[in-house]
Short mmCIF file of N, CA and C in Angstrom, two decimals:
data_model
loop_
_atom_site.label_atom_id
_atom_site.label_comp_id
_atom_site.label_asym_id
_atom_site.label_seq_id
_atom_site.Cartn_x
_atom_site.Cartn_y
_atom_site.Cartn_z
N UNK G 1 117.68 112.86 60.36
CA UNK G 1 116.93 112.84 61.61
C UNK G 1 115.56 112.22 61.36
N UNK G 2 115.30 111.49 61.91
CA UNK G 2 113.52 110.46 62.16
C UNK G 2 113.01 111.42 62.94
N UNK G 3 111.69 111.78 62.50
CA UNK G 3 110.55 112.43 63.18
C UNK G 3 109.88 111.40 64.02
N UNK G 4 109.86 111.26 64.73
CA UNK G 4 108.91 110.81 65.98
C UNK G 4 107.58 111.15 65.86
N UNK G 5 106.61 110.39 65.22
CA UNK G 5 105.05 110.77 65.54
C UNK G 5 104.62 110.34 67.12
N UNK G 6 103.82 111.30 67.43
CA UNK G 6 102.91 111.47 69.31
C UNK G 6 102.13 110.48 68.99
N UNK G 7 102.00 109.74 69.90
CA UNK G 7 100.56 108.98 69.91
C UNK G 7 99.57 109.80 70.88
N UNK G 8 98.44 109.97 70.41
CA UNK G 8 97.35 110.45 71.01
C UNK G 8 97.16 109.56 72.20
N UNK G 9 97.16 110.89 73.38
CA UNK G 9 96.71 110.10 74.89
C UNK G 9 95.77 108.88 74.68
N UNK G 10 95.11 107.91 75.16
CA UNK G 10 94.70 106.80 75.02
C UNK G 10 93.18 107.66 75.60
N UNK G 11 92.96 108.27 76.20
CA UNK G 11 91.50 108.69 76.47
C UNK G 11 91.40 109.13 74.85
N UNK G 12 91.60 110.04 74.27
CA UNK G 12 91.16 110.61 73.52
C UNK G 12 91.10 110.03 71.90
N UNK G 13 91.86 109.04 71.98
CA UNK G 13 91.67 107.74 71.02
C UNK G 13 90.36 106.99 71.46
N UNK G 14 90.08 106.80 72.60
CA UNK G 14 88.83 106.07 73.23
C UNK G 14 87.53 107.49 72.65
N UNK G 15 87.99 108.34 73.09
CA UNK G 15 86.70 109.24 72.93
C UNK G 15 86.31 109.53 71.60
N UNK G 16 87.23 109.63 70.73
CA UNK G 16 87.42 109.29 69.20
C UNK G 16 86.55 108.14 68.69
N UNK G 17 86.77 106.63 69.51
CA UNK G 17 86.33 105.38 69.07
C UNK G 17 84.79 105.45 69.39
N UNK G 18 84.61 106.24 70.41
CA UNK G 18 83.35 105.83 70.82
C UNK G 18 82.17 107.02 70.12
N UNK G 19 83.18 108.35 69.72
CA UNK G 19 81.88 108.90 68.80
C UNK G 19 81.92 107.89 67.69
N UNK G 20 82.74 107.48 67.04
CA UNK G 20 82.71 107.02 65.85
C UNK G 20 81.53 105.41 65.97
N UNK G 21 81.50 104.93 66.90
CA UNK G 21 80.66 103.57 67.61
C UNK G 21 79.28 104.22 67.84
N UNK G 22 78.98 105.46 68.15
CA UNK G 22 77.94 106.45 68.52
C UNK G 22 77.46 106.60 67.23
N UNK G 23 77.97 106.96 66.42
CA UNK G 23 77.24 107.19 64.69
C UNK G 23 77.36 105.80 64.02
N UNK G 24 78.05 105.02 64.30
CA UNK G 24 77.30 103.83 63.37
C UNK G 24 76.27 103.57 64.14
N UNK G 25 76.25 103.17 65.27
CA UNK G 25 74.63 103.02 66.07
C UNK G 25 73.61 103.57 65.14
N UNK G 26 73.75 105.06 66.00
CA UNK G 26 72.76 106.20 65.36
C UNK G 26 72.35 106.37 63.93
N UNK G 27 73.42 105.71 62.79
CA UNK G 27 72.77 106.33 61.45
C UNK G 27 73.16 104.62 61.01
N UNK G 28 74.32 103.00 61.27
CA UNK G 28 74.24 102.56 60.61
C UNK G 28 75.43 102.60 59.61
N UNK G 29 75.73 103.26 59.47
CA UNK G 29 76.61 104.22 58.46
C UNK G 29 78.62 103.45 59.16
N UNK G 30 79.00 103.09 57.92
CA UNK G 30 81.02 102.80 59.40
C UNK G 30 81.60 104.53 58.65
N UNK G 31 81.86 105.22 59.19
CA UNK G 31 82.68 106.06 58.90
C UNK G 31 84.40 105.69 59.07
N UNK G 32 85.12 106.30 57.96
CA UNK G 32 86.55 105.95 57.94
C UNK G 32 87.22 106.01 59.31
N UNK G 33 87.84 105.28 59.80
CA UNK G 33 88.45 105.29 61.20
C UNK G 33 89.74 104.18 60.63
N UNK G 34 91.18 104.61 61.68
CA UNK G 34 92.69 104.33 60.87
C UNK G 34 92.48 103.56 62.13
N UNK G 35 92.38 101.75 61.50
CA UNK G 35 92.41 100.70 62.10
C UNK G 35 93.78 100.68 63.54
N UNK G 36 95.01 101.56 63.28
CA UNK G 36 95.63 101.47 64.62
C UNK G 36 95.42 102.06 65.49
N UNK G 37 94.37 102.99 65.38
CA UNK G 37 93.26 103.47 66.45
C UNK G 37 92.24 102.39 67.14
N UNK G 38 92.10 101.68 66.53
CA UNK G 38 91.48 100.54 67.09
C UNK G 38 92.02 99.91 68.06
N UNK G 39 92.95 99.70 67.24
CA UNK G 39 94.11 98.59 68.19
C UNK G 39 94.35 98.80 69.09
N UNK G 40 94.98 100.10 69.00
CA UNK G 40 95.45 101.01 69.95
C UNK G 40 94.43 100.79 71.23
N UNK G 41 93.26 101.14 70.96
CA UNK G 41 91.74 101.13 72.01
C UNK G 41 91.72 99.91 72.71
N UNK G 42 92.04 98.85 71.57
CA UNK G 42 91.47 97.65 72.05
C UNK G 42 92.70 97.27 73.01
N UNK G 43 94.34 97.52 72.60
CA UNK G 43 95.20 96.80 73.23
C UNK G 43 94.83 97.60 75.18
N UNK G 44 94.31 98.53 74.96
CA UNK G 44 94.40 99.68 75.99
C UNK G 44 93.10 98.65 76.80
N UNK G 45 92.63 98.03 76.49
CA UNK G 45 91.69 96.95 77.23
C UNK G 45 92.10 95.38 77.29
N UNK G 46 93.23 94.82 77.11
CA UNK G 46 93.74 94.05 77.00
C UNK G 46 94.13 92.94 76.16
N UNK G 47 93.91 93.33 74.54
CA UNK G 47 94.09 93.25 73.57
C UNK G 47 95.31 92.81 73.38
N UNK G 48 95.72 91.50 72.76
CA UNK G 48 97.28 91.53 72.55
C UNK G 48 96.87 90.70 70.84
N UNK G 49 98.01 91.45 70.05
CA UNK G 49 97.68 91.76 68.56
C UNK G 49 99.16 91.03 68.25
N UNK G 50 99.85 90.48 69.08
CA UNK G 50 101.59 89.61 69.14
C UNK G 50 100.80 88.19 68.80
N UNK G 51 100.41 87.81 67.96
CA UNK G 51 100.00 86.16 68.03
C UNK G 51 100.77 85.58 67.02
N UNK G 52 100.67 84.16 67.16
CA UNK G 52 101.39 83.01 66.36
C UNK G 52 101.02 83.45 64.98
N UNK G 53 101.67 83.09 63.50
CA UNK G 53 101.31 83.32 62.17
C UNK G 53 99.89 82.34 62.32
N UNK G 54 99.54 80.92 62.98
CA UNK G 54 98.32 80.32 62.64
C UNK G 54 97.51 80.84 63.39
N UNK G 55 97.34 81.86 64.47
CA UNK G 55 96.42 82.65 65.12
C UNK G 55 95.68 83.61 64.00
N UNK G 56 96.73 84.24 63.66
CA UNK G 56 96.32 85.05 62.74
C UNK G 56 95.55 85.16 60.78
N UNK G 57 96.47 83.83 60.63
CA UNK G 57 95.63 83.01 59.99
C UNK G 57 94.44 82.82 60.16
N UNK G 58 93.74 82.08 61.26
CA UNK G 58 92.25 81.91 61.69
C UNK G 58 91.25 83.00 61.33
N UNK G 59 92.02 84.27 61.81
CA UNK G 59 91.72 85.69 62.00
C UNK G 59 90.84 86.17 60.70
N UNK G 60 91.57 85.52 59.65
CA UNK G 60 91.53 85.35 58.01
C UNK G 60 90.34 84.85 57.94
N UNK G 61 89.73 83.84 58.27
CA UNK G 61 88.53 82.88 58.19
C UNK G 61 87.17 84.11 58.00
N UNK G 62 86.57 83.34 57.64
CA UNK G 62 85.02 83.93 57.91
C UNK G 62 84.19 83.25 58.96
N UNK G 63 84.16 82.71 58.87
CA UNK G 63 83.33 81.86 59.96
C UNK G 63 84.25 81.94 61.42
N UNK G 64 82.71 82.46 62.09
CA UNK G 64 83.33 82.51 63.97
C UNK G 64 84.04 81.77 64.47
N UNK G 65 83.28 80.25 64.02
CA UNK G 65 83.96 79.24 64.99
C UNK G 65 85.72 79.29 64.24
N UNK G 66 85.78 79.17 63.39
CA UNK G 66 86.92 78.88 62.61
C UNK G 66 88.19 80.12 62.52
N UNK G 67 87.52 81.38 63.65
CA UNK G 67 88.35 82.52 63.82
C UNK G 67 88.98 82.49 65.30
N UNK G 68 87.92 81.40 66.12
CA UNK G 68 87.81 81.36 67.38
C UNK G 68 89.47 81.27 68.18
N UNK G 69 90.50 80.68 67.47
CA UNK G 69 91.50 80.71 67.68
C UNK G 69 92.43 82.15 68.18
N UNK G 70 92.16 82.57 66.91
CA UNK G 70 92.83 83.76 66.46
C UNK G 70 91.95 85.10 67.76
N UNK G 71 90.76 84.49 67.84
CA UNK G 71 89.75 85.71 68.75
C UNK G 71 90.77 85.04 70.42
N UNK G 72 90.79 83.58 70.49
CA UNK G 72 91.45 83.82 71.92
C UNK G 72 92.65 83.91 72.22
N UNK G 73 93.76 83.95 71.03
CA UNK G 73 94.98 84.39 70.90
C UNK G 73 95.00 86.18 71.18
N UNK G 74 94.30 86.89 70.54
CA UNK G 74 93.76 88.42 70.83
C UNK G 74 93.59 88.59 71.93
N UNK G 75 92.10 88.33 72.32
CA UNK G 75 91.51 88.39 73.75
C UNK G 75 91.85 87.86 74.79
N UNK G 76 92.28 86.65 74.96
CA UNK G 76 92.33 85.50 75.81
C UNK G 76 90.81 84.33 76.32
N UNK G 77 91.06 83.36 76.29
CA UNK G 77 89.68 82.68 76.07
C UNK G 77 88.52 83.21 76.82
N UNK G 78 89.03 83.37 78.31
CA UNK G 78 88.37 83.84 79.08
C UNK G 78 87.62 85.35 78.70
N UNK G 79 87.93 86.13 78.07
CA UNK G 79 87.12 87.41 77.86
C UNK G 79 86.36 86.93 76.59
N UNK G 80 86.49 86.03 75.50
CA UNK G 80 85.56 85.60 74.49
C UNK G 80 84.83 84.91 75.18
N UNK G 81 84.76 83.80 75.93
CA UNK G 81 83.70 83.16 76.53
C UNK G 81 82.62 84.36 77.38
N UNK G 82 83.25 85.12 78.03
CA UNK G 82 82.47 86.40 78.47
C UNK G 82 81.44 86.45 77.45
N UNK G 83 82.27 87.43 76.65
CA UNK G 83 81.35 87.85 75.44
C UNK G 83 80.45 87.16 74.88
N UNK G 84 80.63 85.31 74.63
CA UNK G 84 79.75 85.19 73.90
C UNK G 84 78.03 84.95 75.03
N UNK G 85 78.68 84.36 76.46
CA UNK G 85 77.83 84.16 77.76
C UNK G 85 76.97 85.80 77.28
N UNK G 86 77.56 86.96 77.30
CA UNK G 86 77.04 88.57 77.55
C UNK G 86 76.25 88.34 76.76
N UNK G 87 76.78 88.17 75.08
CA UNK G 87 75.68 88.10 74.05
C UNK G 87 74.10 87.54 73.94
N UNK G 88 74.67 86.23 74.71
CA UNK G 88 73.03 85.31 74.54
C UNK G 88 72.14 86.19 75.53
N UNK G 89 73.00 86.78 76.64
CA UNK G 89 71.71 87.10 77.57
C UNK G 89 71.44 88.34 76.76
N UNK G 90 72.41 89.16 76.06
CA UNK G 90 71.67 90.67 75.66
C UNK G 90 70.41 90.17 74.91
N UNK G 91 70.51 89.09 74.04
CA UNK G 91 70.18 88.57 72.79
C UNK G 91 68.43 88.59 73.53
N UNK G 92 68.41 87.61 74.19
CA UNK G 92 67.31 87.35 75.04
C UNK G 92 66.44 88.29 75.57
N UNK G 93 67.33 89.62 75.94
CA UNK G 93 66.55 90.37 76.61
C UNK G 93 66.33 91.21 75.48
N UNK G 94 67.11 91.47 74.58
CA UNK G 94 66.41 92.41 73.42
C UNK G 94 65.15 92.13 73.05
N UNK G 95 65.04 90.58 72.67
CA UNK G 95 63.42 90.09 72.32
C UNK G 95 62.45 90.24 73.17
N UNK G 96 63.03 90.00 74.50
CA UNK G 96 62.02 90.32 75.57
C UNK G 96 61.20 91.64 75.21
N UNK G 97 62.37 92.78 75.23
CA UNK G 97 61.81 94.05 75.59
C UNK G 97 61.46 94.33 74.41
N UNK G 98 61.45 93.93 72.76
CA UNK G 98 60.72 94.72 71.67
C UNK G 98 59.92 93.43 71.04
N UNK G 99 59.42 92.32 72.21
CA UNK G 99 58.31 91.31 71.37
C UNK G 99 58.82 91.03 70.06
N UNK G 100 59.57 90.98 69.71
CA UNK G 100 60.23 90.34 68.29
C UNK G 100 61.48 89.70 68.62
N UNK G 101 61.40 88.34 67.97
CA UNK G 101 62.30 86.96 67.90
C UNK G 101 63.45 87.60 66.77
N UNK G 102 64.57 87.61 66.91
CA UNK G 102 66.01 87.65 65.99
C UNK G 102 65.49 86.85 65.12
N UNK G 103 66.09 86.58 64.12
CA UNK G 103 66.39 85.84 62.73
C UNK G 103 67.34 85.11 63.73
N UNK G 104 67.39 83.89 62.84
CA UNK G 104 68.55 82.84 63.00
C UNK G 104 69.24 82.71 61.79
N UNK G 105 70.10 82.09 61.81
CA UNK G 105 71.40 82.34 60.47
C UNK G 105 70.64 80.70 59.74
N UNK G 106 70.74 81.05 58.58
CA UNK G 106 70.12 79.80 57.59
C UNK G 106 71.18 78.53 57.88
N UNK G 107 70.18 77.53 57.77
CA UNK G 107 70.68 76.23 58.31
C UNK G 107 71.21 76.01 59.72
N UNK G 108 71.25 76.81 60.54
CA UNK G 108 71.42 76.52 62.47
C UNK G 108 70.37 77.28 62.58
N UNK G 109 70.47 77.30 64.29
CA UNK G 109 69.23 77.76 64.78
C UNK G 109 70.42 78.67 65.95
N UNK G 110 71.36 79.74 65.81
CA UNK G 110 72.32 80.20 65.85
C UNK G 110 71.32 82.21 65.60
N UNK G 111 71.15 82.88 66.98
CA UNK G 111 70.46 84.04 66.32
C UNK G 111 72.41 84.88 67.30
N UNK G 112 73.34 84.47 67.59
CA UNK G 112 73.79 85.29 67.90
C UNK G 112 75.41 85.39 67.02
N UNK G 113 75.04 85.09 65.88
CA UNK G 113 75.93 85.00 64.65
C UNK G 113 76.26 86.82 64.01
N UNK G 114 75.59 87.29 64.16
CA UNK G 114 75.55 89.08 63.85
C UNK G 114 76.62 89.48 64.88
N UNK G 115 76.32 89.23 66.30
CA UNK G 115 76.51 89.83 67.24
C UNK G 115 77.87 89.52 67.86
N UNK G 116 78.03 88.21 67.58
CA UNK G 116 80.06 87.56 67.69
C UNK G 116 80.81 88.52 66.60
N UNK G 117 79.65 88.05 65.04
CA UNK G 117 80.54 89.05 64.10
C UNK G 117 81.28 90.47 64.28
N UNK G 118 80.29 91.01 64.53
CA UNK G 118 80.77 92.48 65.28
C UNK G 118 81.70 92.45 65.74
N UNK G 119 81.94 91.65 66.87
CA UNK G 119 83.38 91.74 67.60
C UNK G 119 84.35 91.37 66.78
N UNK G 120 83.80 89.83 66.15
CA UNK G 120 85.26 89.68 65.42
C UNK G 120 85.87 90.02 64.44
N UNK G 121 85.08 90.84 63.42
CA UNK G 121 85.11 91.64 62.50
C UNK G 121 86.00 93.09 62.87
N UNK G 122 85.26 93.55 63.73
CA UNK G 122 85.92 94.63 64.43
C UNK G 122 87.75 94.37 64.87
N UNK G 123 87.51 93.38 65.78
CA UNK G 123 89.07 92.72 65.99
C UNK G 123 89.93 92.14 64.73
N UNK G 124 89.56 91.61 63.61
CA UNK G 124 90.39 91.86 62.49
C UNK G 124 90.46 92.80 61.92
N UNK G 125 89.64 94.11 61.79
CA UNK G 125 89.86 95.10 61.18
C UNK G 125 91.44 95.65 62.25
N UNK G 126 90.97 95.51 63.30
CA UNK G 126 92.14 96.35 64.01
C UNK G 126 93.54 95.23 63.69
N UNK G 127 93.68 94.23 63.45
CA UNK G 127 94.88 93.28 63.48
C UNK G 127 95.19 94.09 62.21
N UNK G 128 94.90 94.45 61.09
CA UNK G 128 95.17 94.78 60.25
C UNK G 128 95.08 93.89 58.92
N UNK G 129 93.96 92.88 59.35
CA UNK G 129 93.83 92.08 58.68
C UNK G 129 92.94 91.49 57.68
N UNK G 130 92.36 92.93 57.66
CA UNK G 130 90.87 93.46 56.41
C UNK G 130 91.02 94.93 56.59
N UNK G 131 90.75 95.22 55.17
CA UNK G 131 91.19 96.20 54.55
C UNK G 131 89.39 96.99 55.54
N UNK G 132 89.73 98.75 55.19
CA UNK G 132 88.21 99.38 55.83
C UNK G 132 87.02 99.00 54.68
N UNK G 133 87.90 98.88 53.71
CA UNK G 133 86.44 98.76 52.99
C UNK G 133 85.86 97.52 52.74
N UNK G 134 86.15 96.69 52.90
CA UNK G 134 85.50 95.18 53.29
C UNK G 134 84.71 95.14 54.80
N UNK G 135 85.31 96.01 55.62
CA UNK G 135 85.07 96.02 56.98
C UNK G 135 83.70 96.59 57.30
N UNK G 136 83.91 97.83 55.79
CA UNK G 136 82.70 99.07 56.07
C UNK G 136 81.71 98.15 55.19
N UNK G 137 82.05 97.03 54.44
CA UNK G 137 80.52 97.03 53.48
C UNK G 137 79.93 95.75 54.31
N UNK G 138 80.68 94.43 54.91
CA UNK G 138 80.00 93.93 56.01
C UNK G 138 79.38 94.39 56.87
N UNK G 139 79.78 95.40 57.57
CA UNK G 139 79.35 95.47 58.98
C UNK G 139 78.21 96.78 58.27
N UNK G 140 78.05 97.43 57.42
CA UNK G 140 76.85 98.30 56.91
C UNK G 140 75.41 98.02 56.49
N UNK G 141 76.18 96.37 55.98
CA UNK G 141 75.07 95.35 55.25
C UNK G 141 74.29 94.45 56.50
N UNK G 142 75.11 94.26 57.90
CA UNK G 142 74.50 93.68 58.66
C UNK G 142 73.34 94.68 59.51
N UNK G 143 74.09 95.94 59.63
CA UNK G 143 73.45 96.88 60.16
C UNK G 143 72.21 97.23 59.36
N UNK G 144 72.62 96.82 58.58
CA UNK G 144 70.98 97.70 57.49
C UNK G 144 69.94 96.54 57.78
N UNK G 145 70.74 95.30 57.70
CA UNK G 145 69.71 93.96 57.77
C UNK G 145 68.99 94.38 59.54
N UNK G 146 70.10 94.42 59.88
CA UNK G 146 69.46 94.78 61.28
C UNK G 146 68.02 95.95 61.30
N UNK G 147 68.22 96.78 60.75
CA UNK G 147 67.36 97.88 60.84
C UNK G 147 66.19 97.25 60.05
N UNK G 148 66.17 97.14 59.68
CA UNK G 148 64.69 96.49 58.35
C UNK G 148 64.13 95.46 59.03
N UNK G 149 65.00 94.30 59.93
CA UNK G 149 64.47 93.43 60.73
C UNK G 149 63.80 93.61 62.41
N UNK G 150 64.53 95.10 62.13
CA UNK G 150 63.51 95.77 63.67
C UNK G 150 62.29 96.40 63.19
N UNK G 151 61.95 97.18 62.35
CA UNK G 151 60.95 97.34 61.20
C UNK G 151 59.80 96.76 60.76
N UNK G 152 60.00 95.58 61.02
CA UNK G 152 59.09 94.45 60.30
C UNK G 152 58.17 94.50 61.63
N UNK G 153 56.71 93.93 61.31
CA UNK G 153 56.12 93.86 62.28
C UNK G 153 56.09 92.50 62.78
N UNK G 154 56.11 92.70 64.10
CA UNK G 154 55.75 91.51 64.88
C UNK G 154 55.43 90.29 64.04
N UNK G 155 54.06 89.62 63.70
CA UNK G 155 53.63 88.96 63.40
C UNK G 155 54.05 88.29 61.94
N UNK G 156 55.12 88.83 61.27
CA UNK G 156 55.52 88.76 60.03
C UNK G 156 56.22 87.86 60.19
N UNK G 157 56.20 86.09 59.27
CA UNK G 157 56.86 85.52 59.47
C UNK G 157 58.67 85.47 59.33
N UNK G 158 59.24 84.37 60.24
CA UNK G 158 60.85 84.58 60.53
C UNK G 158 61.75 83.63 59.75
N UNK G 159 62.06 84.15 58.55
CA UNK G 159 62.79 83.75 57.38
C UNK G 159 64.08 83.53 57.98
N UNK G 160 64.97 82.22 58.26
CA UNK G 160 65.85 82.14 58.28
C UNK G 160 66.59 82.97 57.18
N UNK G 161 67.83 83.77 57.22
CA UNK G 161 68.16 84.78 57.01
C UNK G 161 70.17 84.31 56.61
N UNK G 162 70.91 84.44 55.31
CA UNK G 162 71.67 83.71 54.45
C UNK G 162 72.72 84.43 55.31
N UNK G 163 72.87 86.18 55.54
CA UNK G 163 73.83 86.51 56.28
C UNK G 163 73.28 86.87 57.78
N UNK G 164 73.97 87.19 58.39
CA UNK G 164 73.47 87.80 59.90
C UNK G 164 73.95 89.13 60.03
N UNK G 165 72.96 89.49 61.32
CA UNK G 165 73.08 91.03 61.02
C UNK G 165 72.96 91.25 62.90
N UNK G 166 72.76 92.59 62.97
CA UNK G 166 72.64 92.73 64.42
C UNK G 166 72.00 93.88 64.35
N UNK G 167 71.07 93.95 65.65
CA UNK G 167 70.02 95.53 65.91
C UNK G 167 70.55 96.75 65.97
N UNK G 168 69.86 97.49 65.76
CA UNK G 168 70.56 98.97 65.67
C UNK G 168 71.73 99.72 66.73
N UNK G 169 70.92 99.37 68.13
CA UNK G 169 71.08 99.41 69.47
C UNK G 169 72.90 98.71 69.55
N UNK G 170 73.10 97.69 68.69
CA UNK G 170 74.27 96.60 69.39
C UNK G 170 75.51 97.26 69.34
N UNK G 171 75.58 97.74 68.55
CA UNK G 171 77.47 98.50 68.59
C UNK G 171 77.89 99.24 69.99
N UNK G 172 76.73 99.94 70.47
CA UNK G 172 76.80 100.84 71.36
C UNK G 172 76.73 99.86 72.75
N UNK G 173 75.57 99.05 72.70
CA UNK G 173 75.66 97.92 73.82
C UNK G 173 77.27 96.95 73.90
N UNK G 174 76.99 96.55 72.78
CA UNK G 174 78.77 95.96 72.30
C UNK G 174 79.66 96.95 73.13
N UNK G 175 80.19 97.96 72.49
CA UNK G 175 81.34 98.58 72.95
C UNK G 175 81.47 98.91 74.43
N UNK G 176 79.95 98.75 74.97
CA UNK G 176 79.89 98.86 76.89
C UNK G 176 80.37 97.61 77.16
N UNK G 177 79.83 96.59 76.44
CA UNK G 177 80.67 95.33 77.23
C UNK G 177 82.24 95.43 77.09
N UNK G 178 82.68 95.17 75.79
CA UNK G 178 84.06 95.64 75.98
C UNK G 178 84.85 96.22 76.46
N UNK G 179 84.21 97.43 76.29
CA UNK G 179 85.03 98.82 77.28
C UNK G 179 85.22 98.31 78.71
N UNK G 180 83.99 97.31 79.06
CA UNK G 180 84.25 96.83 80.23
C UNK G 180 85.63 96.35 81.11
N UNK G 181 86.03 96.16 79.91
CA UNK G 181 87.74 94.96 80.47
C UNK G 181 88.84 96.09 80.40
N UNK G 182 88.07 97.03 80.29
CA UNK G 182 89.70 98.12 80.60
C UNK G 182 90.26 97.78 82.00
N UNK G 183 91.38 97.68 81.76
CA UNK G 183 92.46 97.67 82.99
C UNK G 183 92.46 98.74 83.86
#
């Protein structure tokens, strides 16, 4: 006889995702979370994780542009173009409201390279296509960069910067946009 595992109602996988999105905010920190919980979250917003082997491939890449495939095979183009339109304006208004300019990623002039990452980082962790602990030491290392670069004072000059990172605030802003496209 096969045991049948329950899947947890889909609210309570969401309410799960979002303390866990609530404490990396708050401390920075990725705590262990079982990537088909993700999925699970994300497919529950219109997520489709069925793509071509060269979608998923892309997925593999490091670089945004060069994942971009694999992100609109997932998403569909139309909700990445969202996202990245959402980003520039969050991007903008963050500086507005704390008088400090983002870092830009060394060699472009690109400050919303942290903030795509997130998503797409996040969305390969859930494909199953990075392990947590690659997942947890990127996205810890951007977060920390993030925190030290809110830190700095104003007037301190703006070192183009080798990796990108994102503000403390973004996971939590992030996951409102997303959450947005629930069905």
């Amino acid at each position: 006889m096969t045991e049948k595992t329950e899947r947890r109602p889909i609210e309570e996988q969401v309410s799960t995702f979002e303390n866990w999105i609530g404490k990396l905010t708050e401390t920075g920190i990725v705590e262990e979370i079982n990537p088909q919980l993700v999925r699970e979250v994300f497919e529950d917003l219109g997520a489709n994780f069925e793509i071509s082997e060269e979608d998923r491939k892309s997925l593999e890449r490091f670089e945004n542009l060069l994942r971009r495939p694999g992100m609109d095979a997932v998403w569909g183009k139309d909700r990445v173009r969202e996202y990245r339109i959402w980003l520039r304006h969050y991007l903008k208004d963050y500086e507005t409201r704390t008088g400090k300019p983002l870092p830009v990623l060394e060699g472009t002039t690109s400050k919303t390279s942290g903030g795509l990452k997130f998503f797409t980082d996040l969305t390969v962790f859930a494909s199953g296509l990075m392990s947590f602990e690659k997942y947890q030491e990127i996205t810890e290392r951007r977060a920390a960069k993030g925190r030290l670069w809110q830190a700095r004072k104003a007037d301190e000059p703006i070192i183009p910067s080798k990796y990108s990172s994102f503000p403390p605030e973004f996971p939590q802003v992030a996951w409102g946009k997303i959450k947005s496209w629930r069905r």
